Coordinates of C-alpha atoms in Angstrom, one line a residue:
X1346 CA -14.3 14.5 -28.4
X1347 CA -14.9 11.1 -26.7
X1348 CA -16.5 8.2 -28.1
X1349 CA -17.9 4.9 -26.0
X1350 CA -16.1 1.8 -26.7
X1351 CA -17.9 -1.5 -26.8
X1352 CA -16.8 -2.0 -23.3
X1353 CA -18.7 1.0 -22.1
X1354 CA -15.3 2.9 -21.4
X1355 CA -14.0 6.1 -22.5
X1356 CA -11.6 6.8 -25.1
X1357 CA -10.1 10.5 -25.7
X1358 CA -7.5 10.6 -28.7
X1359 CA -4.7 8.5 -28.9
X1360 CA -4.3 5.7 -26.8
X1361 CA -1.5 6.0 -23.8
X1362 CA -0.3 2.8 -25.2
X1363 CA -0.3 3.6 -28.3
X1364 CA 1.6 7.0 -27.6
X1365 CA 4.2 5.2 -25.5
X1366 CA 5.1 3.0 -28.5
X1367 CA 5.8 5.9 -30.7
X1368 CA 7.9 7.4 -28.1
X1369 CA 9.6 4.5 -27.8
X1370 CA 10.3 3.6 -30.8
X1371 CA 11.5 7.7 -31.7
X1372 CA 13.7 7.1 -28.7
X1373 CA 15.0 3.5 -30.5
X1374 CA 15.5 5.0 -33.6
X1375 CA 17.5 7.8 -32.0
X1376 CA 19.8 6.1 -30.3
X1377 CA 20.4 3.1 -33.0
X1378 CA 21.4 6.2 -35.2
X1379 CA 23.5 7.3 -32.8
X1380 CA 25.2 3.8 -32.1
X1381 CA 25.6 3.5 -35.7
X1382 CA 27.4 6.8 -35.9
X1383 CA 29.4 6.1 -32.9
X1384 CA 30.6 3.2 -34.1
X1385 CA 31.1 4.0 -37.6
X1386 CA 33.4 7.0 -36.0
X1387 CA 35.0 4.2 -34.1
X1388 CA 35.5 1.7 -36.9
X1389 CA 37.1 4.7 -38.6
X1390 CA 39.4 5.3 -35.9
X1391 CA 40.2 2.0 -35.0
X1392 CA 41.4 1.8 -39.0
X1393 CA 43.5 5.2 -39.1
X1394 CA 44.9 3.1 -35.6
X1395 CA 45.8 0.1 -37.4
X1396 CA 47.3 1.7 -40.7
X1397 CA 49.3 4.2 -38.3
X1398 CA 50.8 1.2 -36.3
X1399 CA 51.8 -0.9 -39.2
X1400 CA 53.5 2.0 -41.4
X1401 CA 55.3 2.9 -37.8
X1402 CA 56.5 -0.9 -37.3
X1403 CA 57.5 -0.9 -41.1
X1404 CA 59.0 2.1 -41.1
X1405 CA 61.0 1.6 -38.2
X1406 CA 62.3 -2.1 -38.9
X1407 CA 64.0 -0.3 -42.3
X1408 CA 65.6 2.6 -40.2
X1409 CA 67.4 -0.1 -38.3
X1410 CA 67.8 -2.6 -41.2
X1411 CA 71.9 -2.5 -41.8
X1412 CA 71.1 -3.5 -45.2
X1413 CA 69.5 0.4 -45.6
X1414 CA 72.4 1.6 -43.7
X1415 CA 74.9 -0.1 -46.5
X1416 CA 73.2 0.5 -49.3
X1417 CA 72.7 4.5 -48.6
X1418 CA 76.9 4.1 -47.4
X1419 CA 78.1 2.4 -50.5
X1420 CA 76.3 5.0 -53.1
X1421 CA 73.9 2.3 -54.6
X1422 CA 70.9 2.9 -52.7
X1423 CA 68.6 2.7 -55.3
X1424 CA 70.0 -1.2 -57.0
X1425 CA 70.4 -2.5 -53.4
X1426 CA 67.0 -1.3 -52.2
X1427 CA 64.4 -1.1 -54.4
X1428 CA 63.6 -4.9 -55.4
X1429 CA 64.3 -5.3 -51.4
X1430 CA 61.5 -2.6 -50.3
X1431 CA 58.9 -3.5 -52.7
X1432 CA 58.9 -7.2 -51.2
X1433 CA 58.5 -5.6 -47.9
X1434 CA 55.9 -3.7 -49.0
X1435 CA 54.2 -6.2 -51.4
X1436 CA 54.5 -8.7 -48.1
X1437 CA 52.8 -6.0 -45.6
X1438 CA 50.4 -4.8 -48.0
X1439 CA 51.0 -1.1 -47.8
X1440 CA 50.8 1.2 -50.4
X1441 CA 54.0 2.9 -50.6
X1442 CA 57.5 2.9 -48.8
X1443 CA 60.1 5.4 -49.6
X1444 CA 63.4 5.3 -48.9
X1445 CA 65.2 9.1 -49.3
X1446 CA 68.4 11.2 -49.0
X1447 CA 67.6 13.7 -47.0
X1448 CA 68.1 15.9 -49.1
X1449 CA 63.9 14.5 -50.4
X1450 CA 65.6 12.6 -53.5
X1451 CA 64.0 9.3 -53.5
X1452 CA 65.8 5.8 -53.8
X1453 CA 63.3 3.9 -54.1
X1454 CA 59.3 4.1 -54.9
X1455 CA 56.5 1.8 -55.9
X1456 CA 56.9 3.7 -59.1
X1457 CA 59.9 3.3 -61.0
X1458 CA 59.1 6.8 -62.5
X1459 CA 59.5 8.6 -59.5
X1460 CA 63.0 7.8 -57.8
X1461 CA 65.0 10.1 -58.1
X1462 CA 62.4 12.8 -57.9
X1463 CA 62.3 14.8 -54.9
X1464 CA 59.5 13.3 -52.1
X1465 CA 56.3 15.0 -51.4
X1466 CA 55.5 15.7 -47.9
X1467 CA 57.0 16.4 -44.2
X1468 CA 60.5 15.5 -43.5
X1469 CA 61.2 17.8 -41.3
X1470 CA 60.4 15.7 -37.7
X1471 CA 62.5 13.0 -38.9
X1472 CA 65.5 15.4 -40.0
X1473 CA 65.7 16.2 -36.1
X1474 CA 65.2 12.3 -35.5
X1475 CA 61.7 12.3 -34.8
X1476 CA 59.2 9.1 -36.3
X1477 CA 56.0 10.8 -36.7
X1478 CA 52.4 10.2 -38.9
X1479 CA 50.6 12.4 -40.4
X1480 CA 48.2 12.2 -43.5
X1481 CA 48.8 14.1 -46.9
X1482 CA 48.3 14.1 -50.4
X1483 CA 51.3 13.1 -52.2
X1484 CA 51.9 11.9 -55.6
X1485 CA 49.7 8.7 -55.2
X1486 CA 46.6 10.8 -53.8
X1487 CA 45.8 11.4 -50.1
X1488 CA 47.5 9.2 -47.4
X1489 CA 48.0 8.4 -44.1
X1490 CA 51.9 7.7 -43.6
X1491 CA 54.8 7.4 -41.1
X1492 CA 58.2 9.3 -41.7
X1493 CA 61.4 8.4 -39.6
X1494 CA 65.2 8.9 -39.4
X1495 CA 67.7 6.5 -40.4
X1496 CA 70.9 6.6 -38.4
X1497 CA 74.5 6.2 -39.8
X1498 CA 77.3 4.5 -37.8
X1499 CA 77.6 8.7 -35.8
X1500 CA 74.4 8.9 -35.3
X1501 CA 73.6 11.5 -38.1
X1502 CA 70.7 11.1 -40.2
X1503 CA 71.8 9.4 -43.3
X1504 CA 68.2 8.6 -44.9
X1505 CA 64.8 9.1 -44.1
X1506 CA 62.1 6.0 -44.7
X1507 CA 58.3 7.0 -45.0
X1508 CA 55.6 4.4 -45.8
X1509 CA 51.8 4.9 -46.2
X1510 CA 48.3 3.6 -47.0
X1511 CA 46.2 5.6 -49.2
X1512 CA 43.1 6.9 -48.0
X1513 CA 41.8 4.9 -50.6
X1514 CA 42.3 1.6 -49.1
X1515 CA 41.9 2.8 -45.8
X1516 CA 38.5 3.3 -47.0
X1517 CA 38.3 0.0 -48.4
X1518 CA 38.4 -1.9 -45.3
X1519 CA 36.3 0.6 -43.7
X1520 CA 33.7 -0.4 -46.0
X1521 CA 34.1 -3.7 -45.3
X1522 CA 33.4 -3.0 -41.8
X1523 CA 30.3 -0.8 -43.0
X1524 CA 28.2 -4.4 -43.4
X1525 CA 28.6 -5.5 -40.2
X1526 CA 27.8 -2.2 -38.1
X1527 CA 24.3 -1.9 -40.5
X1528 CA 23.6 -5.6 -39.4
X1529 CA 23.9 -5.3 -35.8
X1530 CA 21.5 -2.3 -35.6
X1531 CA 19.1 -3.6 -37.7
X1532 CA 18.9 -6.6 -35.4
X1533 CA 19.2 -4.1 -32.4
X1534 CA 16.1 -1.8 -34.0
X1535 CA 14.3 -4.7 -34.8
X1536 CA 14.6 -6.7 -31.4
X1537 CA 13.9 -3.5 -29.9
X1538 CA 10.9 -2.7 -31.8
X1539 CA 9.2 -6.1 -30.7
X1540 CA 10.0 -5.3 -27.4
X1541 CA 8.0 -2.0 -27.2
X1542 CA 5.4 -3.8 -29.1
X1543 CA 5.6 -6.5 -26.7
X1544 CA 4.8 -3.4 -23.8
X1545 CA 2.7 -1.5 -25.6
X1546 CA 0.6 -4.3 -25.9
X1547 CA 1.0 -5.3 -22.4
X1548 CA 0.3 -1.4 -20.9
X1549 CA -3.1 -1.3 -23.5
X1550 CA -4.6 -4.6 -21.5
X1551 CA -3.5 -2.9 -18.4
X1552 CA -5.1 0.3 -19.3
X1553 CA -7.8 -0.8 -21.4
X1554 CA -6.7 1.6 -24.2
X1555 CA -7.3 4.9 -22.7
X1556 CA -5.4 8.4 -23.3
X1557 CA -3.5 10.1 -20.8
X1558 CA -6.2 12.5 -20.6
X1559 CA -9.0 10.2 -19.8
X1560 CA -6.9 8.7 -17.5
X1561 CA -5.8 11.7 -15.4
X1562 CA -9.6 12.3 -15.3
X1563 CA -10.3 9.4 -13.9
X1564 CA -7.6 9.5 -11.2
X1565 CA -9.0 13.2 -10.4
X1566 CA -12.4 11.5 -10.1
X1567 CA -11.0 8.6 -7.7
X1568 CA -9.0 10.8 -5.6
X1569 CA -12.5 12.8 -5.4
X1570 CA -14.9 10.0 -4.7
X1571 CA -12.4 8.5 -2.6
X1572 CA -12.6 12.1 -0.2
X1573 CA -16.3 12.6 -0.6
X1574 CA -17.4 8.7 -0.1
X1575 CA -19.2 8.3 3.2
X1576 CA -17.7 5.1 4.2
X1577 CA -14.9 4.0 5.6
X1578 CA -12.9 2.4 2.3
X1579 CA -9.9 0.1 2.8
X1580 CA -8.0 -1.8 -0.1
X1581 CA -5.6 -4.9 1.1
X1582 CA -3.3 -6.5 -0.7
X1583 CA -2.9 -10.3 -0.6
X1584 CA 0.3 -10.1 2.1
X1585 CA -2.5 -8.2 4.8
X1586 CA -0.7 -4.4 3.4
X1587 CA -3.1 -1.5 3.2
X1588 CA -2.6 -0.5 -0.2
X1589 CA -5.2 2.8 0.0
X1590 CA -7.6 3.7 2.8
X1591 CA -9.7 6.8 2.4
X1592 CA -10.1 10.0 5.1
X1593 CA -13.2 8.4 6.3
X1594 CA -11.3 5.0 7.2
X1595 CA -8.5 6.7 8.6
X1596 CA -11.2 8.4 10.9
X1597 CA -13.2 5.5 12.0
X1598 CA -9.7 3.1 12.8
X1599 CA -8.3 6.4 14.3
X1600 CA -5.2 6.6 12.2
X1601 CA -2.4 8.8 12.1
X1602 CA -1.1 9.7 8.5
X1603 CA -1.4 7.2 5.7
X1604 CA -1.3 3.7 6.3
X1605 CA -0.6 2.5 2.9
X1606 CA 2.6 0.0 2.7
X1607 CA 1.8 -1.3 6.5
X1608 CA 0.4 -4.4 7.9
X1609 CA -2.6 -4.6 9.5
X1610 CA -1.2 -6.2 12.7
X1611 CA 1.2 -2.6 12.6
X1612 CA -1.8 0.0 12.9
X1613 CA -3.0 -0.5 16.7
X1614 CA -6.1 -1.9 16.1
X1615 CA -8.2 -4.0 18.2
X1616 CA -7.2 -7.7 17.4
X1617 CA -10.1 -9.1 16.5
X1618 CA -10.8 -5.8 14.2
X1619 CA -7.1 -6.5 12.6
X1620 CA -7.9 -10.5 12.0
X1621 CA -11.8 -9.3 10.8
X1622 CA -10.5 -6.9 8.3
X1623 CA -7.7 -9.3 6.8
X1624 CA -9.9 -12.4 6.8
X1625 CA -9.6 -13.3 3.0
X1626 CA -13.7 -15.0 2.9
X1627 CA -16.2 -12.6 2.1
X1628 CA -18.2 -10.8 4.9
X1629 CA -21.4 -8.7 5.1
X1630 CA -22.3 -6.3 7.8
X1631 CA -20.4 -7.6 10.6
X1632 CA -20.3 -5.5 13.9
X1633 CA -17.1 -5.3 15.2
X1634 CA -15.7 -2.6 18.1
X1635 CA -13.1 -0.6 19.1
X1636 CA -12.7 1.8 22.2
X1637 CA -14.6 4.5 20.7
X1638 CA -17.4 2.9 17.9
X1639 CA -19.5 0.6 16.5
X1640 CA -18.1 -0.3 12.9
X1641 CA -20.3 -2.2 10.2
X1642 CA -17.6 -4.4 8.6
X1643 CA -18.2 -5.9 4.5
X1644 CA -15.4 -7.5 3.2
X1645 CA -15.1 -8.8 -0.3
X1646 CA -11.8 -10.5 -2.4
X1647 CA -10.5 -8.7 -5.2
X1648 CA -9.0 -10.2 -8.0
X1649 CA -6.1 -7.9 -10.1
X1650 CA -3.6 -9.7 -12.6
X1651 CA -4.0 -13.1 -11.0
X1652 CA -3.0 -11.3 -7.8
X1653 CA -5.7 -11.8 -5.0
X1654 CA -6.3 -8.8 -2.0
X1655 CA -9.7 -7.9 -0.7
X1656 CA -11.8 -4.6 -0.8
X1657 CA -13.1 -3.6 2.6
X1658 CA -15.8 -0.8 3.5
X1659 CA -16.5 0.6 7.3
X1660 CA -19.4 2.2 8.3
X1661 CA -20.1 4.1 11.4
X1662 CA -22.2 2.0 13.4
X1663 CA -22.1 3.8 16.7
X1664 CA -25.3 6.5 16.7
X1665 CA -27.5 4.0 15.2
X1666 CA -26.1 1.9 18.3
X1667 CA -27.1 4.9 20.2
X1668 CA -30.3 5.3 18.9
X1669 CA -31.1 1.7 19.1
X1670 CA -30.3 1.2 22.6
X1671 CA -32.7 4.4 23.2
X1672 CA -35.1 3.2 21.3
X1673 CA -34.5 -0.1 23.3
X1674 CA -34.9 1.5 26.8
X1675 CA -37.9 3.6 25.7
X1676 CA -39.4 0.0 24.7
X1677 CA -38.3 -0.9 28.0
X1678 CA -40.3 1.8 29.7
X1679 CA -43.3 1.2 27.9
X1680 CA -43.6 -2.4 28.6
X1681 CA -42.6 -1.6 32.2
X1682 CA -45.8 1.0 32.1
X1683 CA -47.9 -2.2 30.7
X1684 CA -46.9 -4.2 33.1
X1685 CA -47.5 -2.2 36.2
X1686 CA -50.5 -0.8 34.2
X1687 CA -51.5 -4.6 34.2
X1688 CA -50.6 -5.3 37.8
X1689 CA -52.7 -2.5 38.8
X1690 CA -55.3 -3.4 37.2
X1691 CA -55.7 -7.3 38.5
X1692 CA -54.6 -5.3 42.3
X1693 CA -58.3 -3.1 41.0
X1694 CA -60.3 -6.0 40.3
X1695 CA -59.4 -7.6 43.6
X1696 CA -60.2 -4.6 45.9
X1697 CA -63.3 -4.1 43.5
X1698 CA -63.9 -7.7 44.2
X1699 CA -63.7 -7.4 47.9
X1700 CA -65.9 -4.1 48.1
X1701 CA -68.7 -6.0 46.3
X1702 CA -68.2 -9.1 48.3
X1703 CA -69.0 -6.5 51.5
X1704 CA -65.4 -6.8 52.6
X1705 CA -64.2 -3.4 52.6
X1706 CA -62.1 -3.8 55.5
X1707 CA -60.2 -6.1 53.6
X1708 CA -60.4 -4.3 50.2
X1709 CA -58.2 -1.6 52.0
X1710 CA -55.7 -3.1 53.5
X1711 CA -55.0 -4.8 50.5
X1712 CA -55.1 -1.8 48.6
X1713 CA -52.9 -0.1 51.2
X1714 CA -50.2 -2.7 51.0
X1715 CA -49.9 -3.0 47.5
X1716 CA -49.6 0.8 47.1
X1717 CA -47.2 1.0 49.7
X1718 CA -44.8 -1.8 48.4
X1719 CA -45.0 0.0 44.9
X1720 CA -44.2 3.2 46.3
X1721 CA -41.3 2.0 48.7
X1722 CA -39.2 1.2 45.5
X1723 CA -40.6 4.7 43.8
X1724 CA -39.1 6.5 46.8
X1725 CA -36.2 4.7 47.4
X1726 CA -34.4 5.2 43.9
X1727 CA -35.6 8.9 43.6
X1728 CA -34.2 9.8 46.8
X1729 CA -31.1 7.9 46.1
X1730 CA -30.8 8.8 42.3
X1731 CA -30.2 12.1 40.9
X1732 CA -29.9 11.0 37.5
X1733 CA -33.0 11.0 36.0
X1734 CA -32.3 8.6 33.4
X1735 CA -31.0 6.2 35.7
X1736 CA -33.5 6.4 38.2
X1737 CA -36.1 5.4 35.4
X1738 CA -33.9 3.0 33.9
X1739 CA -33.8 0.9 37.6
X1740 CA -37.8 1.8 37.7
X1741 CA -38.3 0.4 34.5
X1742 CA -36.0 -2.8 35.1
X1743 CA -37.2 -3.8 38.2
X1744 CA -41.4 -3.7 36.7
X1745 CA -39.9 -6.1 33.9
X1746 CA -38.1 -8.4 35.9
X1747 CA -41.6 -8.6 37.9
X1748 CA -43.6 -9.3 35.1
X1749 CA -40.9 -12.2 34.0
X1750 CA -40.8 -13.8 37.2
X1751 CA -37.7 -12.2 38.8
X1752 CA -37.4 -10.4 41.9
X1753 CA -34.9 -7.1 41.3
X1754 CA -33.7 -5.9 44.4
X1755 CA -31.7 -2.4 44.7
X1756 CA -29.0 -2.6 47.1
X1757 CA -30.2 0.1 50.1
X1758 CA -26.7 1.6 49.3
X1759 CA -27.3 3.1 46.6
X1760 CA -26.8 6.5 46.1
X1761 CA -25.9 8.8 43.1
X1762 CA -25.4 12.1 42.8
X1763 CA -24.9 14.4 39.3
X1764 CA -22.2 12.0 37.5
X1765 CA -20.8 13.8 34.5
X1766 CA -21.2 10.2 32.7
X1767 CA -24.1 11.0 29.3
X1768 CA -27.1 9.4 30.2
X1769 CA -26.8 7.2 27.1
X1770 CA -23.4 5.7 28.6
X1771 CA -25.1 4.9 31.5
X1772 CA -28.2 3.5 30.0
X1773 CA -25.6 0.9 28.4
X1774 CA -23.8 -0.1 31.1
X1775 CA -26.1 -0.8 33.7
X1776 CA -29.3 -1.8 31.4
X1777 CA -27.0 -4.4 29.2
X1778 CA -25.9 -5.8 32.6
X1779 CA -29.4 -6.0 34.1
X1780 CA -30.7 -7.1 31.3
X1781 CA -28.2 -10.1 31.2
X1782 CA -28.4 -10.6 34.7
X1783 CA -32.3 -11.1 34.6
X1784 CA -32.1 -13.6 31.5
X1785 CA -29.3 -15.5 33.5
X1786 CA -31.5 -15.7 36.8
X1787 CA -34.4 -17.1 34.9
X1788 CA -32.0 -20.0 33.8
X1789 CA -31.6 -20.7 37.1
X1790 CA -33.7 -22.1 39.8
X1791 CA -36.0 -20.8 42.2
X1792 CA -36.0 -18.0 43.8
X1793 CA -34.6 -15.9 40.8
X1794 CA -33.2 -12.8 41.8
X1795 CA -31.3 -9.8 40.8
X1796 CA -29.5 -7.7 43.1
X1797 CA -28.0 -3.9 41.6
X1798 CA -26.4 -1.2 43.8
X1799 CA -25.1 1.9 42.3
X1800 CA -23.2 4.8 44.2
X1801 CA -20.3 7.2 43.8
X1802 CA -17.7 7.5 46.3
X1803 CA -16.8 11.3 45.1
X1804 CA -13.8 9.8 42.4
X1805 CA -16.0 6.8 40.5
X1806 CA -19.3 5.5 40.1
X1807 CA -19.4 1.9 40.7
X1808 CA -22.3 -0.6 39.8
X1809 CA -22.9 -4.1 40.7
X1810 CA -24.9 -6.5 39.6
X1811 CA -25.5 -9.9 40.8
X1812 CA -27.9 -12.8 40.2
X1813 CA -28.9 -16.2 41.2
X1814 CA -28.0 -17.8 37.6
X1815 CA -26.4 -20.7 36.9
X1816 CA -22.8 -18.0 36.6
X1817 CA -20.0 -18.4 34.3
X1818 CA -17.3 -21.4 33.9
X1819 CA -13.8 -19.7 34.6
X1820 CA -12.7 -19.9 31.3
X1821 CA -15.7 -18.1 29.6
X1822 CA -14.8 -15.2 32.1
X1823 CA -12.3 -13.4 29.4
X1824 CA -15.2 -14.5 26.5
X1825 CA -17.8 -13.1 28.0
X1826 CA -16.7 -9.4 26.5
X1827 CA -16.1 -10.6 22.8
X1828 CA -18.6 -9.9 20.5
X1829 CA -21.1 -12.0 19.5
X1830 CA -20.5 -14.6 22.5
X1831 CA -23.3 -15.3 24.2
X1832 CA -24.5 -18.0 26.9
X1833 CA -28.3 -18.3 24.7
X1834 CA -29.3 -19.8 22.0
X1835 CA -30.1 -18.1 18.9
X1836 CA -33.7 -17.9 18.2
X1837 CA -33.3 -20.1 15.4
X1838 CA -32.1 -22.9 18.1
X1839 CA -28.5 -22.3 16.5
X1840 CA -25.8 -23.3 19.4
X1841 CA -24.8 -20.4 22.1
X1842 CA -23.4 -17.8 21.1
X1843 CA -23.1 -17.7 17.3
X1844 CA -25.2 -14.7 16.9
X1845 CA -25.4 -12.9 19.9
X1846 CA -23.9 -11.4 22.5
X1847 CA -23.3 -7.7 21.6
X1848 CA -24.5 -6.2 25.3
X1849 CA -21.3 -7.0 27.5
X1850 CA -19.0 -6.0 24.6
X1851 CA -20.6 -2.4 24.5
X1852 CA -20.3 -2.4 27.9
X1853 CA -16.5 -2.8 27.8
X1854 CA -16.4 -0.1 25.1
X1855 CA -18.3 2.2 27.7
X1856 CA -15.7 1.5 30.4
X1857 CA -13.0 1.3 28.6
X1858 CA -13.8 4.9 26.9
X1859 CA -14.0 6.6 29.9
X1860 CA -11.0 4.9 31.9
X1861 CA -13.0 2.8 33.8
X1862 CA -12.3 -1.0 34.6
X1863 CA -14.9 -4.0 34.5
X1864 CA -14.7 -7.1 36.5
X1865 CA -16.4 -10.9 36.7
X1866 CA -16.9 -12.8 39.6
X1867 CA -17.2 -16.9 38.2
X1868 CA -19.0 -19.5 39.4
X1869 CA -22.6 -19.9 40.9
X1870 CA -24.6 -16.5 40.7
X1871 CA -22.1 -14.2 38.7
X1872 CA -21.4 -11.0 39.4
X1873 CA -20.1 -8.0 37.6
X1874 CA -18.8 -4.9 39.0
X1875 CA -18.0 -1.7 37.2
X1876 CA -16.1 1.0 38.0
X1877 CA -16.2 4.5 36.1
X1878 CA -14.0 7.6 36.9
X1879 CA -16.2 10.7 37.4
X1880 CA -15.2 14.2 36.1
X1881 CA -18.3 16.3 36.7
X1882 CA -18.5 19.8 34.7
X1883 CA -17.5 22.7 37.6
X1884 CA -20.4 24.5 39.2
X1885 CA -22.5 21.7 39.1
X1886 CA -23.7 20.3 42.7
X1887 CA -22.7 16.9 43.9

């Protein structure tokens, strides 16, 4: 069952955080114990080491004391050597040392009692001349001691000596140890506990208290909105790395596998498409190209953990492009309609106006010669253009120009068979250039004129377009295809090109799409030519 929290998120069971501290602190616990053990063990062992090392020195600086060796000689072992090993052993601290025939009979013994009673344990190493431990209960209780040989003057065993440290005291100072091993993992378990406090803390903020369920729930839902999301979706860290970008941007940049981990000068993109989506200041529907589309750039900053990247979304710009330049030359149409619907009816009134004034000789000659200079232009671009939409798009063009003041002349030239090339494609290239042709010649000074000429030579279609404008500087040549530069002002009076400026870009898009080149010629009255492989379907007629 899930409850909301007052931050509106979702909380399923216990906390990840909340779990992880548990498991960490099972995991802390378990291996404190285990230290503890281990070195408990080791303590232990490190002990036996000790008492096993100082019953061996002792045992062995009596087997070659010469005093032992006289004493066992002479007969009076036990008056020579008693008062003599119970300094020794008083002065090493050990809890027995036991000087024998070996036979077992003891000589001497930290209990007056017991020499001349037989010994209690292993003799038989050190009979063959072996110094060896071992740990056994004798008649002081369980011990751990070391038994050697003592040679005579023929090297025969003349004695044994065997001292030890009850288990008893062995224990003693392994108890003593016992505080110190506690201590340090009690300061181990608690210095660790604060620390996975300290994290479990840290990873609730960072995972605002949600289970592992909720949160594999929400990743499944990401992962899904992130697939099914219409828009392009691109996440940048503040170094320019793609940290995530969905199917949809993948498509629209034309990238191959996962970008995420590269920079975005790395991908192949356009570079002002690169420096647009890095750009850390905030941007809303910006239109921005690359060979194949129109993309509608937003770009916001994103704030994580002090760290600062930016969130940007793509949308596909380039049918609405499409449809607006249709819509654009459909416009065109119409008010080229209007205006030779308007010309023709002032050319009416006047040959109405000479019929009434009795001059009908006149009225049709004039009638005769405008209809003829209309249909000269007609005739020419049919019969030269087999593409329909072309034909009407020069038609169209050269009716506007009239009405604005500027003469459009088609080159006598021109001729163009079926071209392969989508009649939108075309529409672009030689309407944007027409169109900026005719604003530039009405910058310029009388007689304002644009010249087009459009014909295929069998391998390309080439178009150019030239008018009597004031032309381009040499350095606003390269310019002239970025987008949003423009010669114009902005309707709001804004300097040139700040908002404008979209036409010659789309036309390098065009050209460059289908392998074509474009090219300005500077200066007084500019001129652009384009040139456009053909590959026409088979069957079709050229």
């Amino acid at each position: 069952m899930s409850i909301l929290t007052r931050r509106g998120r979702v909380r399923r069971g216990t906390s990840l955080a909340r779990q992880l501290l548990w498991l960490q602190a099972l995991v802390l616990l378990t291996v404190v114990t285990t230290a503890t053990v281990v070195a408990y063990l080791d303590a232990r062992s490190a002990l036996e080491r000790a008492a096993e090392q100082r019953t061996r020195a002792v045992v062995e600086s009596l087997a070659d004391s010469p005093l032992v060796v006289d004493a066992v000689a002479a007969g009076d072992a036990t008056a020579v050597l008693q008062p003599f090993v119970e300094q020794v052993r008083a002065d090493t601290g050990l809890s027995f040392i036991t000087v024998m025939a070996p036979d077992r009979t003891r000589f001497t013994h930290p209990d007056p009692a017991q020499i001349g009673r037989p010994f209690v344990g292993t003799v038989a190493p050190a009979l063959a001349g072996e110094t060896f431990s071992e740990t056994y209960t004798g008649t002081l209780g369980p011990s751990l001691r070391t038994t050697g040989p003592v040679f005579g003057a023929d090297g025969d065993v003349v004695a044994l000596v065997s001292a030890g440290l009850t288990v008893d005291v062995v224990g003693a100072d392994l108890a003593d140890a016992v505080p110190g091993i506690l201590g340090t993992a009690a300061v181990t378990l608690a210095v660790g506990a604060l620390g996975s406090w300290a994290v479990s803390r840290r990873l609730r903020r960072q995972t605002g208290g949600l289970d592992a369920t909720t949160m594999a729930a929400l990743l499944e839902h990401h992962e899904a909105v992130l697939h099914a999301v219409r828009e392009g979706l691109v996440l940048l860290d503040r170094d320019g790395r793609v940290t995530l970008a969905n199917d949809e941007a993948r498509r629209l940049l034309d990238l191959d596998g996962d970008p995420a981990g590269r920079r975005l000068d790395e991908l192949g993109l356009p570079a002002e498409l690169a420096a647009a989506l890095g750009s850390a200041e905030r941007g809303v529907d910006e239109v921005h190209l690359t060979d194949t589309r129109v993309l509608l750039v937003n770009r916001s900053p994103a704030r994580s953990s002090g760290r600062t990247g930016s969130v940007v979304t793509l949308r596909d710009h380039t049918e609405l492009q499409a449809l607006t330049g249709e819509r654009d030359s459909v416009r065109a149409f119409a008010e080229s309609l209007r205006a030779q619907a308007h010309e023709a009816a002032n050319r009416l009134h006047a040959t109405v106006s000479l019929v009434e004034l009795g001059r009908s000789r006149e009225a049709v000659e004039f009638a005769t010669a405008q209809l003829a200079a209309a249909q000269e232009l007609t005739d020419r671009v049919v019969g030269a253009v087999d593409e329909p939409v072309l034909a009407a798009l020069l038609l169209g063009k050269a009716a506007t120009a009239a009405e604005r003041g500027v003469r459009l002349e088609v080159d006598p030239g021109t001729s163009v068979g079926v071209t392969g090339i989508p009649g939108g494609d075309l529409v672009t290239v030689v309407g944007n250039l027409l169109d900026n042709a005719i604003d530039a010649a009405l910058a310029g000074e009388p007689p304002r004129e644009v010249q087009v000429g459009v014909w295929d030579d069998g391998d390309c279609l080439e178009v150019r377009v030239e008018d009597s404008g004031p032309g381009l500087a040499e350095e606003d040549v390269e310019r002239a295809f970025r987008r949003g530069w423009s010669t114009k002002a902005d309707p709001d009076g804004a300097p040139a090109g700040l908002g404008r400026g979209l036409g010659l870009a789309l036309v390098q898009q065009v050209v460059r799409r289908h392998g074509g080149t474009v090219g300005v010629r500077p200066g007084p009255g500019a001129e652009f030519r384009v040139s456009i492989p053909l590959s026409v379907p088979a069957g079709v007629p050229r």
